[in-house]
């Protein structure tokens, strides 16, 4: 079976095609013939060696989401899944392969949505949806999506618009991306530092970037404003970012983190199915930057590292 593994951490060139044994579904799992694989920011973070945990070592198969058809089940009680087209979460890794196993609890039926579109939204759209809920966004409030050109940011823009946000500003690295984000509902386009023609302050900031300049966006919060960190593609924020909150103590601003790991699996599955239906009817937009063969995973990561991806790159076996 063809898979892509991490031979060495750091450069995308450390990703190599490998022949691995066929996986076998255990009880509570299914085996999926993969049609599409989503390439996410966390894949790049793992490949760079930023995340260190047991099991992440040379030979590791990255990737966390696939779409395809259930080819086998691990228990006779689960045969209703046989032959069904599904989206699946494979965990922190395991998705860059022709066939994968996944827990039944981590499956969502595709319905009318295509496999490529599903992996453009399957992880990203729920992050955006629940992050906006975590921020207690209300209609009429001003939202800033920091790092909006990726799949999470794009979904956050569209979902904020659907929630009735009074303004939806974005930070991005180019005018061309800014215009594409306007086409998806953004009302103001700022540069990566937050400069541009936008509101002076925001009720909600969804931060996908993190990094050393994150505290500057705490300073952009309105009174009672909420910043929710959902990613750190630029690295960890400085340890003293809380000083920015304390210096504006009377503004009652707050900073929170959000991870899908904190959402019950049944609640998450229901929300994902709703988001898939919204995409199938055109209410949400699965933005696919490019579709590449699985063997070109390294090229996908080169483009991510260079900041040349708008939406999500998808791999196909």
mmCIF file of C-alpha atoms in Angstrom:
data_model
loop_
_atom_site.group_PDB
_atom_site.id
_atom_site.type_symbol
_atom_site.label_atom_id
_atom_site.label_comp_id
_atom_site.label_asym_id
_atom_site.label_seq_id
_atom_site.Cartn_x
_atom_site.Cartn_y
_atom_site.Cartn_z
ATOM 1 C CA UNK A 1 0.000 0.000 0.000
ATOM 2 C CA UNK A 2 1.331 3.438 -0.942
ATOM 3 C CA UNK A 3 1.730 5.912 1.915
ATOM 4 C CA UNK A 4 3.794 9.003 2.622
ATOM 5 C CA UNK A 5 5.942 8.989 5.737
ATOM 6 C CA UNK A 6 8.262 11.440 7.473
ATOM 7 C CA UNK A 7 11.824 10.272 6.857
ATOM 8 C CA UNK A 8 13.322 13.312 8.609
ATOM 9 C CA UNK A 9 11.794 16.303 10.358
ATOM 10 C CA UNK A 10 12.217 19.858 9.126
ATOM 11 C CA UNK A 11 12.129 20.366 5.354
ATOM 12 C CA UNK A 12 9.164 19.162 3.263
ATOM 13 C CA UNK A 13 11.703 17.031 1.391
ATOM 14 C CA UNK A 14 11.679 14.759 4.436
ATOM 15 C CA UNK A 15 8.298 13.453 3.234
ATOM 16 C CA UNK A 16 8.814 10.301 1.149
ATOM 17 C CA UNK A 17 6.617 7.717 -0.563
ATOM 18 C CA UNK A 18 6.707 4.360 1.212
ATOM 19 C CA UNK A 19 5.170 0.925 0.752
ATOM 20 C CA UNK A 20 3.408 -0.088 3.973
ATOM 21 C CA UNK A 21 1.392 -3.178 4.989
ATOM 22 C CA UNK A 22 -2.365 -3.014 4.516
ATOM 23 C CA UNK A 23 -4.136 -1.756 7.676
ATOM 24 C CA UNK A 24 -6.766 -3.918 9.363
ATOM 25 C CA UNK A 25 -9.879 -2.572 11.075
ATOM 26 C CA UNK A 26 -10.214 -3.525 14.745
ATOM 27 C CA UNK A 27 -13.598 -3.677 16.529
ATOM 28 C CA UNK A 28 -15.125 -0.209 16.527
ATOM 29 C CA UNK A 29 -13.149 0.746 13.421
ATOM 30 C CA UNK A 30 -13.640 0.714 9.664
ATOM 31 C CA UNK A 31 -11.209 0.383 6.752
ATOM 32 C CA UNK A 32 -11.569 3.142 4.152
ATOM 33 C CA UNK A 33 -10.536 3.159 0.500
ATOM 34 C CA UNK A 34 -9.304 6.743 0.322
ATOM 35 C CA UNK A 35 -10.456 9.143 -2.390
ATOM 36 C CA UNK A 36 -9.159 12.424 -0.939
ATOM 37 C CA UNK A 37 -6.818 13.558 1.849
ATOM 38 C CA UNK A 38 -6.840 17.000 3.426
ATOM 39 C CA UNK A 39 -3.462 18.685 3.956
ATOM 40 C CA UNK A 40 -3.761 20.768 7.111
ATOM 41 C CA UNK A 41 -1.631 23.227 9.015
ATOM 42 C CA UNK A 42 -1.128 20.756 11.855
ATOM 43 C CA UNK A 43 0.462 18.345 9.352
ATOM 44 C CA UNK A 44 3.105 20.961 8.599
ATOM 45 C CA UNK A 45 3.668 21.676 12.292
ATOM 46 C CA UNK A 46 4.252 17.956 12.937
ATOM 47 C CA UNK A 47 6.525 17.602 9.892
ATOM 48 C CA UNK A 48 8.628 20.539 11.029
ATOM 49 C CA UNK A 49 9.172 18.788 14.342
ATOM 50 C CA UNK A 50 7.376 21.447 16.373
ATOM 51 C CA UNK A 51 5.088 18.914 18.055
ATOM 52 C CA UNK A 52 6.924 16.243 19.989
ATOM 53 C CA UNK A 53 4.992 13.364 21.491
ATOM 54 C CA UNK A 54 5.403 9.560 21.735
ATOM 55 C CA UNK A 55 5.048 7.874 18.343
ATOM 56 C CA UNK A 56 5.945 10.924 16.248
ATOM 57 C CA UNK A 57 9.285 9.742 14.907
ATOM 58 C CA UNK A 58 10.812 8.866 11.518
ATOM 59 C CA UNK A 59 8.403 6.591 9.664
ATOM 60 C CA UNK A 60 5.379 8.496 10.943
ATOM 61 C CA UNK A 61 2.438 8.885 8.524
ATOM 62 C CA UNK A 62 1.037 12.443 8.814
ATOM 63 C CA UNK A 63 -2.474 13.649 8.043
ATOM 64 C CA UNK A 64 -5.704 13.657 10.021
ATOM 65 C CA UNK A 65 -8.635 13.608 7.592
ATOM 66 C CA UNK A 66 -9.727 11.596 4.580
ATOM 67 C CA UNK A 67 -12.829 10.937 2.541
ATOM 68 C CA UNK A 68 -13.614 7.701 0.767
ATOM 69 C CA UNK A 69 -15.639 4.502 0.853
ATOM 70 C CA UNK A 70 -15.858 2.016 3.727
ATOM 71 C CA UNK A 71 -14.341 -1.251 2.447
ATOM 72 C CA UNK A 72 -14.391 -3.328 5.648
ATOM 73 C CA UNK A 73 -15.561 -3.161 9.253
ATOM 74 C CA UNK A 74 -13.963 -4.511 12.375
ATOM 75 C CA UNK A 75 -17.100 -5.954 13.921
ATOM 76 C CA UNK A 76 -20.228 -7.602 12.482
ATOM 77 C CA UNK A 77 -22.395 -5.122 14.358
ATOM 78 C CA UNK A 78 -21.022 -2.301 12.206
ATOM 79 C CA UNK A 79 -21.864 -3.705 8.760
ATOM 80 C CA UNK A 80 -24.306 -0.863 8.054
ATOM 81 C CA UNK A 81 -21.222 1.242 7.234
ATOM 82 C CA UNK A 82 -20.029 -1.085 4.447
ATOM 83 C CA UNK A 83 -19.985 0.630 1.074
ATOM 84 C CA UNK A 84 -20.871 4.055 2.473
ATOM 85 C CA UNK A 85 -19.014 7.197 1.436
ATOM 86 C CA UNK A 86 -17.661 8.939 4.511
ATOM 87 C CA UNK A 87 -15.400 11.630 5.863
ATOM 88 C CA UNK A 88 -13.115 10.359 8.622
ATOM 89 C CA UNK A 89 -10.803 11.753 11.264
ATOM 90 C CA UNK A 90 -7.756 9.488 11.587
ATOM 91 C CA UNK A 91 -6.244 11.099 14.678
ATOM 92 C CA UNK A 92 -3.078 13.167 14.772
ATOM 93 C CA UNK A 93 -1.686 11.116 11.874
ATOM 94 C CA UNK A 94 -2.264 8.222 9.509
ATOM 95 C CA UNK A 95 -4.144 9.885 6.645
ATOM 96 C CA UNK A 96 -1.462 10.132 3.926
ATOM 97 C CA UNK A 97 -2.184 6.651 2.564
ATOM 98 C CA UNK A 98 -4.260 4.756 0.022
ATOM 99 C CA UNK A 99 -6.222 2.986 2.776
ATOM 100 C CA UNK A 100 -6.721 3.996 6.389
ATOM 101 C CA UNK A 101 -8.536 2.838 9.484
ATOM 102 C CA UNK A 102 -10.715 5.154 11.559
ATOM 103 C CA UNK A 103 -12.994 4.864 14.552
ATOM 104 C CA UNK A 104 -16.707 4.710 13.795
ATOM 105 C CA UNK A 105 -17.165 7.558 16.275
ATOM 106 C CA UNK A 106 -15.031 9.710 13.941
ATOM 107 C CA UNK A 107 -17.040 9.142 10.741
ATOM 108 C CA UNK A 108 -19.489 11.466 9.017
ATOM 109 C CA UNK A 109 -21.555 10.343 6.025
ATOM 110 C CA UNK A 110 -20.912 12.498 2.955
ATOM 111 C CA UNK A 111 -24.398 12.696 1.517
ATOM 112 C CA UNK A 112 -24.266 14.786 -1.668
ATOM 113 C CA UNK A 113 -20.869 16.328 -0.938
ATOM 114 C CA UNK A 114 -17.825 15.273 -2.955
ATOM 115 C CA UNK A 115 -14.746 13.758 -1.317
ATOM 116 C CA UNK A 116 -12.420 16.634 -2.261
ATOM 117 C CA UNK A 117 -14.869 19.201 -0.924
ATOM 118 C CA UNK A 118 -15.356 17.193 2.274
ATOM 119 C CA UNK A 119 -11.681 17.269 3.243
ATOM 120 C CA UNK A 120 -11.557 20.988 2.495
ATOM 121 C CA UNK A 121 -14.179 21.516 5.205
ATOM 122 C CA UNK A 122 -14.288 18.471 7.473
ATOM 123 C CA UNK A 123 -11.848 19.677 10.122
ATOM 124 C CA UNK A 124 -11.717 23.397 9.323
ATOM 125 C CA UNK A 125 -15.386 24.341 9.304
ATOM 126 C CA UNK A 126 -16.159 22.808 12.728
ATOM 127 C CA UNK A 127 -13.162 24.634 14.227
ATOM 128 C CA UNK A 128 -14.491 27.920 12.853
ATOM 129 C CA UNK A 129 -18.061 27.221 13.938
ATOM 130 C CA UNK A 130 -17.263 26.241 17.510
ATOM 131 C CA UNK A 131 -14.626 28.969 17.882
ATOM 132 C CA UNK A 132 -17.243 31.598 17.035
ATOM 133 C CA UNK A 133 -19.577 29.982 19.566
ATOM 134 C CA UNK A 134 -16.738 29.944 22.106
ATOM 135 C CA UNK A 135 -16.389 33.680 21.502
ATOM 136 C CA UNK A 136 -20.150 34.167 22.082
ATOM 137 C CA UNK A 137 -20.500 36.066 18.815
ATOM 138 C CA UNK A 138 -23.750 38.038 18.594
ATOM 139 C CA UNK A 139 -25.384 39.580 15.538
ATOM 140 C CA UNK A 140 -24.060 43.058 14.797
ATOM 141 C CA UNK A 141 -20.667 42.537 16.444
ATOM 142 C CA UNK A 142 -17.388 43.262 14.641
ATOM 143 C CA UNK A 143 -15.179 40.260 13.870
ATOM 144 C CA UNK A 144 -11.538 40.042 12.828
ATOM 145 C CA UNK A 145 -10.211 36.779 11.401
ATOM 146 C CA UNK A 146 -6.439 36.749 11.708
ATOM 147 C CA UNK A 147 -4.839 34.591 9.003
ATOM 148 C CA UNK A 148 -7.976 34.214 6.930
ATOM 149 C CA UNK A 149 -6.544 32.685 3.741
ATOM 150 C CA UNK A 150 -6.492 29.125 5.083
ATOM 151 C CA UNK A 151 -9.430 26.753 5.312
ATOM 152 C CA UNK A 152 -10.254 27.613 8.944
ATOM 153 C CA UNK A 153 -10.110 31.335 8.250
ATOM 154 C CA UNK A 154 -12.276 31.112 5.144
ATOM 155 C CA UNK A 155 -14.902 29.117 7.037
ATOM 156 C CA UNK A 156 -14.774 31.631 9.915
ATOM 157 C CA UNK A 157 -15.428 34.485 7.487
ATOM 158 C CA UNK A 158 -18.445 32.806 5.914
ATOM 159 C CA UNK A 159 -19.885 31.613 9.232
ATOM 160 C CA UNK A 160 -19.463 35.058 10.818
ATOM 161 C CA UNK A 161 -21.376 36.564 7.896
ATOM 162 C CA UNK A 162 -24.127 33.953 8.294
ATOM 163 C CA UNK A 163 -24.279 34.771 12.022
ATOM 164 C CA UNK A 164 -25.027 38.415 11.204
ATOM 165 C CA UNK A 165 -21.694 40.007 12.141
ATOM 166 C CA UNK A 166 -21.748 43.772 11.645
ATOM 167 C CA UNK A 167 -18.285 43.746 10.059
ATOM 168 C CA UNK A 168 -15.909 40.940 9.129
ATOM 169 C CA UNK A 169 -12.304 42.051 8.744
ATOM 170 C CA UNK A 170 -9.456 39.762 7.699
ATOM 171 C CA UNK A 171 -5.686 39.838 7.770
ATOM 172 C CA UNK A 172 -3.884 38.390 4.779
ATOM 173 C CA UNK A 173 -0.597 38.640 2.932
ATOM 174 C CA UNK A 174 -1.651 39.931 -0.487
ATOM 175 C CA UNK A 175 -4.186 42.118 -2.247
ATOM 176 C CA UNK A 176 -5.212 39.206 -4.467
ATOM 177 C CA UNK A 177 -6.106 37.078 -1.454
ATOM 178 C CA UNK A 178 -7.901 40.018 0.063
ATOM 179 C CA UNK A 179 -10.136 40.341 -2.992
ATOM 180 C CA UNK A 180 -10.923 36.636 -2.892
ATOM 181 C CA UNK A 181 -11.859 36.971 0.772
ATOM 182 C CA UNK A 182 -14.107 39.919 -0.056
ATOM 183 C CA UNK A 183 -15.853 37.629 -2.513
ATOM 184 C CA UNK A 184 -16.513 35.248 0.382
ATOM 185 C CA UNK A 185 -17.997 37.954 2.587
ATOM 186 C CA UNK A 186 -15.139 39.919 4.177
ATOM 187 C CA UNK A 187 -15.967 43.611 4.562
ATOM 188 C CA UNK A 188 -12.455 44.894 5.366
ATOM 189 C CA UNK A 189 -9.007 43.641 4.315
ATOM 190 C CA UNK A 190 -5.962 44.332 6.489
ATOM 191 C CA UNK A 191 -2.310 43.398 6.110
ATOM 192 C CA UNK A 192 -0.674 40.816 8.349
ATOM 193 C CA UNK A 193 0.094 43.465 10.985
ATOM 194 C CA UNK A 194 -3.544 44.523 11.096
ATOM 195 C CA UNK A 195 -3.020 47.802 9.229
ATOM 196 C CA UNK A 196 -5.634 48.930 6.743
ATOM 197 C CA UNK A 197 -9.061 50.491 6.386
ATOM 198 C CA UNK A 198 -11.014 48.663 9.071
ATOM 199 C CA UNK A 199 -12.722 49.260 12.410
ATOM 200 C CA UNK A 200 -10.526 50.593 15.198
ATOM 201 C CA UNK A 201 -11.622 47.774 17.505
ATOM 202 C CA UNK A 202 -13.291 44.371 17.377
ATOM 203 C CA UNK A 203 -15.697 42.460 19.578
ATOM 204 C CA UNK A 204 -14.293 39.100 18.458
ATOM 205 C CA UNK A 205 -10.889 38.123 17.079
ATOM 206 C CA UNK A 206 -10.419 34.575 15.756
ATOM 207 C CA UNK A 207 -6.653 34.018 15.734
ATOM 208 C CA UNK A 208 -5.203 31.209 13.625
ATOM 209 C CA UNK A 209 -1.700 32.702 13.543
ATOM 210 C CA UNK A 210 -0.441 33.170 17.107
ATOM 211 C CA UNK A 211 3.252 34.066 17.112
ATOM 212 C CA UNK A 212 5.107 37.066 18.561
ATOM 213 C CA UNK A 213 2.649 39.712 17.345
ATOM 214 C CA UNK A 214 -0.483 38.126 18.790
ATOM 215 C CA UNK A 215 -0.586 40.605 21.728
ATOM 216 C CA UNK A 216 -0.974 43.482 19.263
ATOM 217 C CA UNK A 217 -4.410 42.087 18.452
ATOM 218 C CA UNK A 218 -5.399 41.944 22.115
ATOM 219 C CA UNK A 219 -4.920 45.707 21.989
ATOM 220 C CA UNK A 220 -7.445 45.858 19.113
ATOM 221 C CA UNK A 221 -10.253 44.387 21.229
ATOM 222 C CA UNK A 222 -13.232 46.551 22.116
ATOM 223 C CA UNK A 223 -14.455 46.707 25.727
ATOM 224 C CA UNK A 224 -15.609 43.177 26.637
ATOM 225 C CA UNK A 225 -13.902 41.927 23.452
ATOM 226 C CA UNK A 226 -12.887 38.271 23.130
ATOM 227 C CA UNK A 227 -9.870 36.836 21.308
ATOM 228 C CA UNK A 228 -9.954 33.077 20.648
ATOM 229 C CA UNK A 229 -6.746 31.297 19.631
ATOM 230 C CA UNK A 230 -7.420 28.306 17.374
ATOM 231 C CA UNK A 231 -3.940 27.854 15.893
ATOM 232 C CA UNK A 232 -0.327 28.937 16.067
ATOM 233 C CA UNK A 233 1.038 28.662 12.550
ATOM 234 C CA UNK A 234 3.520 31.464 13.347
ATOM 235 C CA UNK A 235 4.586 29.845 16.608
ATOM 236 C CA UNK A 236 3.643 30.319 20.241
ATOM 237 C CA UNK A 237 2.627 33.772 21.521
ATOM 238 C CA UNK A 238 5.045 35.435 23.953
ATOM 239 C CA UNK A 239 4.728 34.215 27.519
ATOM 240 C CA UNK A 240 3.910 37.685 28.819
ATOM 241 C CA UNK A 241 0.914 38.350 26.544
ATOM 242 C CA UNK A 242 -1.283 38.582 29.626
ATOM 243 C CA UNK A 243 0.325 41.935 30.425
ATOM 244 C CA UNK A 244 -1.670 43.424 27.551
ATOM 245 C CA UNK A 245 -4.887 42.317 29.259
ATOM 246 C CA UNK A 246 -3.838 43.742 32.612
ATOM 247 C CA UNK A 247 -2.762 47.076 31.148
ATOM 248 C CA UNK A 248 -6.335 47.460 29.856
ATOM 249 C CA UNK A 249 -7.934 45.921 32.943
ATOM 250 C CA UNK A 250 -10.959 48.229 32.879
ATOM 251 C CA UNK A 251 -11.789 47.113 29.296
ATOM 252 C CA UNK A 252 -12.704 43.595 30.543
ATOM 253 C CA UNK A 253 -11.068 41.944 27.541
ATOM 254 C CA UNK A 254 -10.409 38.199 27.458
ATOM 255 C CA UNK A 255 -8.269 35.632 25.652
ATOM 256 C CA UNK A 256 -9.242 31.981 25.267
ATOM 257 C CA UNK A 257 -8.031 28.928 23.394
ATOM 258 C CA UNK A 258 -10.219 26.511 21.469
ATOM 259 C CA UNK A 259 -9.666 22.917 20.320
ATOM 260 C CA UNK A 260 -12.131 20.457 18.813
ATOM 261 C CA UNK A 261 -10.874 17.969 21.396
ATOM 262 C CA UNK A 262 -13.088 19.782 23.920
ATOM 263 C CA UNK A 263 -16.282 19.084 21.932
ATOM 264 C CA UNK A 264 -18.181 15.822 22.632
ATOM 265 C CA UNK A 265 -17.885 13.490 19.626
ATOM 266 C CA UNK A 266 -21.649 13.202 19.068
ATOM 267 C CA UNK A 267 -22.066 16.984 19.137
ATOM 268 C CA UNK A 268 -19.152 17.380 16.734
ATOM 269 C CA UNK A 269 -20.520 14.760 14.329
ATOM 270 C CA UNK A 270 -23.929 16.460 14.239
ATOM 271 C CA UNK A 271 -22.355 19.860 13.573
ATOM 272 C CA UNK A 272 -20.101 18.481 10.826
ATOM 273 C CA UNK A 273 -23.076 16.850 9.076
ATOM 274 C CA UNK A 274 -24.913 20.192 9.175
ATOM 275 C CA UNK A 275 -21.879 21.971 7.712
ATOM 276 C CA UNK A 276 -21.605 19.370 4.940
ATOM 277 C CA UNK A 277 -25.256 19.938 4.065
ATOM 278 C CA UNK A 278 -24.634 23.691 3.981
ATOM 279 C CA UNK A 279 -21.725 23.139 1.579
ATOM 280 C CA UNK A 280 -23.783 20.827 -0.632
ATOM 281 C CA UNK A 281 -26.457 23.520 -0.984
ATOM 282 C CA UNK A 282 -23.952 26.329 -1.631
ATOM 283 C CA UNK A 283 -24.315 28.080 1.720
ATOM 284 C CA UNK A 284 -20.654 27.345 2.546
ATOM 285 C CA UNK A 285 -17.738 27.296 0.107
ATOM 286 C CA UNK A 286 -15.153 24.476 0.125
ATOM 287 C CA UNK A 287 -12.118 26.342 -1.209
ATOM 288 C CA UNK A 288 -9.566 23.974 -2.762
ATOM 289 C CA UNK A 289 -6.242 25.515 -3.734
ATOM 290 C CA UNK A 290 -5.077 22.481 -5.720
ATOM 291 C CA UNK A 291 -5.456 18.713 -5.987
ATOM 292 C CA UNK A 292 -2.147 16.808 -6.124
ATOM 293 C CA UNK A 293 -1.223 13.113 -6.247
ATOM 294 C CA UNK A 294 -0.395 11.566 -2.878
ATOM 295 C CA UNK A 295 3.215 11.073 -3.995
ATOM 296 C CA UNK A 296 3.534 14.886 -4.274
ATOM 297 C CA UNK A 297 2.832 15.532 -0.590
ATOM 298 C CA UNK A 298 6.231 17.223 -0.268
ATOM 299 C CA UNK A 299 5.225 19.766 -2.920
ATOM 300 C CA UNK A 300 2.039 20.520 -0.981
ATOM 301 C CA UNK A 301 4.122 21.222 2.127
ATOM 302 C CA UNK A 302 6.580 23.389 0.178
ATOM 303 C CA UNK A 303 3.654 25.554 -0.918
ATOM 304 C CA UNK A 304 2.328 25.800 2.640
ATOM 305 C CA UNK A 305 5.727 26.786 3.994
ATOM 306 C CA UNK A 306 5.988 29.459 1.291
ATOM 307 C CA UNK A 307 2.548 30.840 2.168
ATOM 308 C CA UNK A 308 1.212 30.153 -1.318
ATOM 309 C CA UNK A 309 -1.965 28.261 -0.371
ATOM 310 C CA UNK A 310 -5.466 29.771 -0.406
ATOM 311 C CA UNK A 311 -7.899 27.342 1.153
ATOM 312 C CA UNK A 312 -6.695 23.752 1.311
ATOM 313 C CA UNK A 313 -4.510 21.489 -0.802
ATOM 314 C CA UNK A 314 -5.983 18.026 -1.300
ATOM 315 C CA UNK A 315 -4.058 14.835 -2.064
ATOM 316 C CA UNK A 316 -5.518 11.926 -4.026
ATOM 317 C CA UNK A 317 -4.084 8.352 -4.114
#
